[in-house]
CSV table of C-alpha atoms in Angstrom, one decimal:
chain,number,residue,atom,x,y,z
A,1,UNK,CA,-3.4,-15.0,19.7
A,2,UNK,CA,-2.0,-11.5,19.9
A,3,UNK,CA,-3.9,-8.7,21.6
A,4,UNK,CA,-2.7,-6.0,19.1
A,5,UNK,CA,-3.9,-3.1,21.3
A,6,UNK,CA,-1.9,-4.3,24.3
A,7,UNK,CA,1.0,-5.6,22.2
A,8,UNK,CA,0.8,-8.8,24.3
A,9,UNK,CA,-0.6,-12.4,24.1
A,10,UNK,CA,-4.3,-12.6,24.8
A,11,UNK,CA,-4.8,-15.0,27.7
A,12,UNK,CA,-8.5,-15.3,26.8
A,13,UNK,CA,-7.9,-16.4,23.2
A,14,UNK,CA,-5.1,-18.7,24.3
A,15,UNK,CA,-7.4,-20.4,26.8
A,16,UNK,CA,-10.1,-20.8,24.1
A,17,UNK,CA,-7.5,-22.8,22.2
A,18,UNK,CA,-6.4,-24.8,25.3
A,19,UNK,CA,-3.1,-23.0,25.3
A,20,UNK,CA,-1.3,-20.7,27.7
A,21,UNK,CA,1.7,-18.4,27.7
A,22,UNK,CA,4.1,-21.3,28.3
A,23,UNK,CA,3.3,-22.4,24.7
A,24,UNK,CA,4.2,-19.0,23.2
A,25,UNK,CA,7.5,-17.4,22.4
A,26,UNK,CA,8.6,-14.2,24.1
A,27,UNK,CA,7.4,-11.1,22.3
A,28,UNK,CA,10.1,-8.6,21.3
A,29,UNK,CA,9.7,-5.1,19.8
A,30,UNK,CA,11.1,-4.9,16.2
A,31,UNK,CA,13.9,-2.5,17.3
A,32,UNK,CA,14.9,-4.5,20.4
A,33,UNK,CA,17.7,-7.0,21.0
A,34,UNK,CA,16.2,-10.5,20.9
A,35,UNK,CA,19.5,-12.3,21.7
A,36,UNK,CA,22.5,-13.3,19.7
A,37,UNK,CA,23.2,-15.7,16.9
A,38,UNK,CA,23.4,-19.3,18.0
A,39,UNK,CA,27.1,-20.3,18.4
A,40,UNK,CA,27.0,-22.9,15.6
A,41,UNK,CA,25.4,-20.4,13.2
A,42,UNK,CA,28.0,-17.8,14.0
A,43,UNK,CA,30.8,-20.3,13.4
A,44,UNK,CA,29.2,-21.5,10.2
A,45,UNK,CA,29.0,-18.0,8.8
A,46,UNK,CA,32.4,-16.9,10.2
A,47,UNK,CA,30.9,-14.2,12.4
A,48,UNK,CA,31.6,-13.2,16.0
A,49,UNK,CA,29.6,-15.0,18.7
A,50,UNK,CA,28.0,-11.8,19.9
A,51,UNK,CA,26.1,-10.7,16.8
A,52,UNK,CA,22.8,-9.2,18.0
A,53,UNK,CA,19.5,-10.4,16.3
A,54,UNK,CA,16.9,-7.6,16.2
A,55,UNK,CA,13.2,-8.4,16.6
A,56,UNK,CA,12.7,-7.2,13.0
A,57,UNK,CA,9.5,-6.4,11.1
A,58,UNK,CA,7.2,-7.4,8.3
A,59,UNK,CA,7.8,-6.1,4.8
A,60,UNK,CA,5.7,-3.0,5.0
A,61,UNK,CA,6.6,-2.0,8.5
A,62,UNK,CA,10.3,-2.4,7.6
A,63,UNK,CA,9.8,-0.3,4.5
A,64,UNK,CA,8.2,2.3,6.7
A,65,UNK,CA,11.3,2.4,8.9
A,66,UNK,CA,13.4,2.6,5.8
A,67,UNK,CA,11.5,5.6,4.5
A,68,UNK,CA,11.4,7.3,7.9
A,69,UNK,CA,7.6,6.7,8.5
A,70,UNK,CA,8.0,6.4,12.2
A,71,UNK,CA,5.8,9.1,13.8
A,72,UNK,CA,2.0,9.4,13.9
A,73,UNK,CA,0.7,10.7,10.6
A,74,UNK,CA,3.7,9.6,8.5
A,75,UNK,CA,2.5,7.7,5.5
A,76,UNK,CA,3.6,6.0,2.3
A,77,UNK,CA,2.0,4.6,-0.8
A,78,UNK,CA,3.6,1.6,-2.4
A,79,UNK,CA,3.0,0.9,-6.1
A,80,UNK,CA,4.5,-2.6,-6.4
A,81,UNK,CA,2.9,-5.8,-7.5
A,82,UNK,CA,0.2,-5.0,-4.9
A,83,UNK,CA,-0.7,-1.5,-3.7
A,84,UNK,CA,-0.4,-0.4,-0.1
A,85,UNK,CA,-1.3,2.8,1.8
A,86,UNK,CA,0.5,2.7,5.1
A,87,UNK,CA,0.0,5.3,7.9
A,88,UNK,CA,1.5,5.4,11.3
A,89,UNK,CA,-0.8,5.8,14.4
A,90,UNK,CA,0.0,6.5,18.0
A,91,UNK,CA,-2.9,4.3,19.1
A,92,UNK,CA,-4.7,1.1,18.0
A,93,UNK,CA,-7.3,2.1,15.4
A,94,UNK,CA,-8.9,-1.0,13.8
A,95,UNK,CA,-11.5,-0.7,11.0
A,96,UNK,CA,-12.2,-4.4,10.0
A,97,UNK,CA,-15.6,-3.5,8.5
A,98,UNK,CA,-13.6,-2.0,5.5
A,99,UNK,CA,-10.8,-4.5,5.5
A,100,UNK,CA,-8.3,-2.0,6.9
A,101,UNK,CA,-5.3,-3.7,8.4
A,102,UNK,CA,-4.2,-2.6,11.9
A,103,UNK,CA,-0.9,-3.9,13.3
A,104,UNK,CA,1.8,-3.1,15.8
A,105,UNK,CA,4.5,-1.0,14.1
A,106,UNK,CA,8.0,-2.4,14.2
A,107,UNK,CA,8.8,0.4,16.7
A,108,UNK,CA,7.6,0.6,20.3
A,109,UNK,CA,4.4,2.5,21.2
A,110,UNK,CA,3.2,2.9,17.7
A,111,UNK,CA,0.7,1.0,15.5
A,112,UNK,CA,0.0,1.3,11.8
A,113,UNK,CA,-3.0,1.0,9.5
A,114,UNK,CA,-2.8,-0.3,6.0
A,115,UNK,CA,-5.1,-0.5,3.0
A,116,UNK,CA,-4.0,-3.2,0.5
A,117,UNK,CA,-5.1,-3.7,-3.1
A,118,UNK,CA,-4.0,-7.0,-4.5
A,119,UNK,CA,-3.1,-5.9,-8.0
A,120,UNK,CA,-1.5,-2.5,-8.5
A,121,UNK,CA,1.6,-2.2,-10.8
A,122,UNK,CA,0.9,-5.9,-11.6
A,123,UNK,CA,-2.0,-4.6,-13.7
A,124,UNK,CA,0.3,-2.5,-15.8
A,125,UNK,CA,2.7,-5.4,-16.2
A,126,UNK,CA,-0.2,-7.7,-17.2
A,127,UNK,CA,-1.4,-5.2,-19.8
A,128,UNK,CA,2.1,-4.6,-21.2
A,129,UNK,CA,2.7,-8.4,-21.6
A,130,UNK,CA,-0.6,-8.7,-23.3
A,131,UNK,CA,0.2,-6.1,-26.0
A,132,UNK,CA,3.9,-6.6,-26.2
A,133,UNK,CA,5.3,-3.2,-25.1
A,134,UNK,CA,7.8,-2.2,-22.5
A,135,UNK,CA,6.3,-0.4,-19.5
A,136,UNK,CA,8.6,2.6,-19.8
A,137,UNK,CA,7.6,3.1,-23.5
A,138,UNK,CA,3.9,2.8,-22.7
A,139,UNK,CA,4.2,5.3,-19.8
A,140,UNK,CA,5.7,7.8,-22.2
A,141,UNK,CA,2.8,7.3,-24.6
A,142,UNK,CA,0.3,7.7,-21.8
A,143,UNK,CA,1.9,10.9,-20.6
A,144,UNK,CA,1.6,12.3,-24.1
A,145,UNK,CA,-2.2,11.8,-24.3
A,146,UNK,CA,-4.4,14.9,-24.6
A,147,UNK,CA,-7.0,15.8,-22.0
A,148,UNK,CA,-9.7,14.9,-24.5
A,149,UNK,CA,-8.2,11.4,-25.0
A,150,UNK,CA,-8.0,10.8,-21.3
A,151,UNK,CA,-11.5,12.0,-20.7
A,152,UNK,CA,-12.8,9.5,-23.4
A,153,UNK,CA,-10.7,6.6,-22.0
A,154,UNK,CA,-12.5,3.5,-20.7
A,155,UNK,CA,-12.8,2.9,-17.0
A,156,UNK,CA,-10.7,0.0,-15.7
A,157,UNK,CA,-11.4,-2.1,-12.7
A,158,UNK,CA,-8.0,-3.4,-11.4
A,159,UNK,CA,-9.3,-6.5,-9.6
A,160,UNK,CA,-7.3,-9.1,-11.5
A,161,UNK,CA,-6.7,-11.1,-8.3
A,162,UNK,CA,-9.9,-10.1,-6.4
A,163,UNK,CA,-9.6,-7.3,-3.9
A,164,UNK,CA,-8.9,-6.8,-0.3
A,165,UNK,CA,-9.3,-3.2,1.0
A,166,UNK,CA,-12.1,-2.0,1.0
A,167,UNK,CA,-14.2,-4.8,-0.6
A,168,UNK,CA,-12.7,-8.0,0.9
A,169,UNK,CA,-14.0,-9.7,-2.2
A,170,UNK,CA,-12.2,-12.7,-3.7
A,171,UNK,CA,-14.7,-12.8,-6.5
A,172,UNK,CA,-14.1,-9.3,-7.9
A,173,UNK,CA,-12.6,-9.3,-11.4
A,174,UNK,CA,-10.9,-6.8,-13.7
A,175,UNK,CA,-12.6,-5.2,-16.7
A,176,UNK,CA,-12.5,-2.3,-19.2
A,177,UNK,CA,-15.8,-0.4,-19.5
A,178,UNK,CA,-16.6,2.0,-22.3
A,179,UNK,CA,-14.2,0.9,-25.1
A,180,UNK,CA,-14.7,2.7,-28.5
A,181,UNK,CA,-13.0,2.6,-31.9
A,182,UNK,CA,-10.9,5.6,-30.9
A,183,UNK,CA,-9.1,3.6,-28.1
A,184,UNK,CA,-5.5,2.8,-28.8
A,185,UNK,CA,-2.9,1.1,-26.6
A,186,UNK,CA,-2.0,4.3,-24.8
A,187,UNK,CA,-5.6,5.2,-24.0
A,188,UNK,CA,-6.2,1.7,-22.6
A,189,UNK,CA,-2.9,2.0,-20.7
A,190,UNK,CA,-4.1,5.3,-19.2
A,191,UNK,CA,-7.3,3.5,-18.1
A,192,UNK,CA,-5.1,0.8,-16.3
A,193,UNK,CA,-3.0,3.4,-14.5
A,194,UNK,CA,-6.0,5.5,-13.5
A,195,UNK,CA,-7.9,2.4,-12.3
A,196,UNK,CA,-5.0,1.4,-10.0
A,197,UNK,CA,-4.9,5.0,-8.7
A,198,UNK,CA,-8.7,4.8,-8.0
A,199,UNK,CA,-8.1,1.6,-6.1
A,200,UNK,CA,-5.5,3.4,-4.0
A,201,UNK,CA,-8.1,6.2,-3.5
A,202,UNK,CA,-10.6,3.6,-2.2
A,203,UNK,CA,-8.0,2.7,0.5
A,204,UNK,CA,-7.3,6.3,1.4
A,205,UNK,CA,-11.1,6.9,1.6
A,206,UNK,CA,-11.7,4.2,4.2
A,207,UNK,CA,-8.7,5.2,6.2
A,208,UNK,CA,-10.1,8.7,6.4
A,209,UNK,CA,-13.5,7.2,7.4
A,210,UNK,CA,-11.7,5.5,10.3
A,211,UNK,CA,-10.5,8.9,11.5
A,212,UNK,CA,-7.0,8.8,10.0
A,213,UNK,CA,-5.9,11.9,8.1
A,214,UNK,CA,-3.1,11.8,5.5
A,215,UNK,CA,-1.6,15.1,4.2
A,216,UNK,CA,1.6,13.8,2.6
A,217,UNK,CA,2.8,10.4,1.5
A,218,UNK,CA,6.0,9.1,0.2
A,219,UNK,CA,5.7,7.0,-3.0
A,220,UNK,CA,7.6,3.7,-3.1
A,221,UNK,CA,7.8,0.7,-5.5
A,222,UNK,CA,8.2,0.4,-9.2
A,223,UNK,CA,5.4,2.9,-9.9
A,224,UNK,CA,7.4,5.6,-8.2
A,225,UNK,CA,9.6,5.8,-11.3
A,226,UNK,CA,6.8,7.4,-13.2
A,227,UNK,CA,6.3,11.1,-12.8
A,228,UNK,CA,2.9,10.8,-14.5
A,229,UNK,CA,1.6,8.2,-12.1
A,230,UNK,CA,2.9,10.2,-9.1
A,231,UNK,CA,1.1,13.4,-10.3
A,232,UNK,CA,-2.1,11.4,-11.0
A,233,UNK,CA,-2.0,10.0,-7.4
A,234,UNK,CA,-1.6,13.5,-6.0
A,235,UNK,CA,-4.5,14.8,-8.1
A,236,UNK,CA,-6.8,11.8,-7.2
A,237,UNK,CA,-5.9,11.5,-3.5
A,238,UNK,CA,-5.7,15.3,-3.0
A,239,UNK,CA,-2.5,15.0,-1.0
A,240,UNK,CA,1.2,15.8,-1.6
A,241,UNK,CA,3.1,12.8,-3.1
A,242,UNK,CA,6.8,12.8,-2.4
A,243,UNK,CA,9.4,10.7,-4.3
A,244,UNK,CA,12.9,10.2,-2.9
A,245,UNK,CA,16.4,10.1,-4.4
A,246,UNK,CA,18.1,6.8,-4.7
A,247,UNK,CA,16.5,3.4,-4.5
A,248,UNK,CA,17.5,2.5,-0.9
A,249,UNK,CA,14.2,3.3,0.8
A,250,UNK,CA,12.7,-0.1,1.1
A,251,UNK,CA,12.4,-3.0,3.5
A,252,UNK,CA,16.1,-4.0,3.4
A,253,UNK,CA,17.1,-0.6,4.6
A,254,UNK,CA,14.4,-0.6,7.3
A,255,UNK,CA,15.7,-4.0,8.5
A,256,UNK,CA,19.2,-2.6,8.7
A,257,UNK,CA,17.9,0.4,10.7
A,258,UNK,CA,16.1,-1.9,13.1
A,259,UNK,CA,19.3,-3.8,13.6
A,260,UNK,CA,21.1,-0.5,14.3
A,261,UNK,CA,18.4,0.4,16.9
A,262,UNK,CA,18.8,-3.0,18.6
A,263,UNK,CA,22.5,-2.3,18.9
A,264,UNK,CA,21.9,0.9,20.8
A,265,UNK,CA,21.5,3.6,18.2
A,266,UNK,CA,18.7,6.1,18.7
A,267,UNK,CA,15.8,6.7,16.4
A,268,UNK,CA,17.0,10.3,15.8
A,269,UNK,CA,20.3,8.9,14.6
A,270,UNK,CA,18.9,6.2,12.4
A,271,UNK,CA,15.3,6.8,11.2
A,272,UNK,CA,15.8,9.9,9.0
A,273,UNK,CA,13.6,10.5,6.0
A,274,UNK,CA,15.6,10.0,2.7
A,275,UNK,CA,16.4,13.0,0.6
A,276,UNK,CA,13.4,14.3,-1.4
A,277,UNK,CA,13.6,14.1,-5.1
A,278,UNK,CA,10.3,15.8,-6.0
A,279,UNK,CA,7.0,16.8,-4.4
A,280,UNK,CA,3.8,16.4,-6.5
A,281,UNK,CA,1.0,18.7,-5.4
A,282,UNK,CA,-2.7,18.3,-6.3
A,283,UNK,CA,-3.8,20.1,-9.5
A,284,UNK,CA,-7.2,21.6,-8.7
A,285,UNK,CA,-7.9,21.9,-12.4
A,286,UNK,CA,-8.2,18.1,-12.6
A,287,UNK,CA,-10.4,17.7,-9.6
A,288,UNK,CA,-13.9,17.7,-11.2
A,289,UNK,CA,-12.9,15.5,-14.1
A,290,UNK,CA,-11.3,12.9,-11.9
A,291,UNK,CA,-14.0,13.0,-9.3
A,292,UNK,CA,-16.6,12.1,-12.0
A,293,UNK,CA,-14.5,9.2,-13.3
A,294,UNK,CA,-14.0,8.0,-9.7
A,295,UNK,CA,-17.7,7.9,-9.1
A,296,UNK,CA,-18.1,5.9,-12.3
A,297,UNK,CA,-15.4,3.5,-11.1
A,298,UNK,CA,-17.2,2.9,-7.8
A,299,UNK,CA,-20.6,2.4,-9.6
A,300,UNK,CA,-19.1,-0.2,-12.0
A,301,UNK,CA,-17.9,-2.3,-9.1
A,302,UNK,CA,-21.2,-2.0,-7.2
A,303,UNK,CA,-23.1,-3.0,-10.4
A,304,UNK,CA,-20.8,-6.0,-11.0
A,305,UNK,CA,-21.2,-7.1,-7.4
A,306,UNK,CA,-25.0,-6.8,-7.7
A,307,UNK,CA,-24.9,-8.9,-10.8
A,308,UNK,CA,-22.8,-11.7,-9.2
A,309,UNK,CA,-25.1,-11.8,-6.2
A,310,UNK,CA,-28.1,-12.0,-8.5
A,311,UNK,CA,-26.5,-14.9,-10.4
A,312,UNK,CA,-25.8,-16.7,-7.1
């Protein structure tokens, strides 16, 4: 029922559902004061009666506030269970044909686009459980692979839960393509990590096709602990990838910052970017090799989709 561009209820859609504004709650910006705790809740929790409740935000919008992604062009990549590319816009820029999400940001006058892949670091967790190795140990083995070993690695499709952006395809599935006798657990692990990075690249590609440009992105989530994965993302996405010191860059910090804003603090005081740990810049020497594997990645999905349609 929300007209996202106007940040207001849509009277037309409400009427189509035989509803009107009297049936809807008041809309509040994420950084605004929505009221105070109910007296009985404040008493139960032993808190003062005047505790302000901020409008708040969803997990990714709150994470953006936590990492200081608050101005147009600010972006982050999250390598958690799922994979997210989040970029701030100063206008409403939907691209539903490629399953790009477009929502109001948790801050006034801004929107955000997101690409979402359903299985990102979850693919690595799945593979490590399958072969009985710790993720940190496997990432060390992957980082030690030679260029020749990586070039001969299978190509992995990371669609263990179907896929959202850009395919919007619940029937998509994961696969290894091109396994040979020379493949060992590190080589297959590299294929998994690379396949997830290619899935992220698909999201960045459709964001760019919608007119959104990304030059630099913070890296969040469990995958941010891996320098190898961070550098691979920089090489594939051809953007700078920034990691930050400390772990307090996520949704909980963003929610606390929204609360501070609702209590009268300014964005300049509250929404700083956390201290940079390291900046990973694209390695031009990897461009041709990765571009060829990315083309193969895309062709494998298209062939698999064509096969499923033929079967249907």
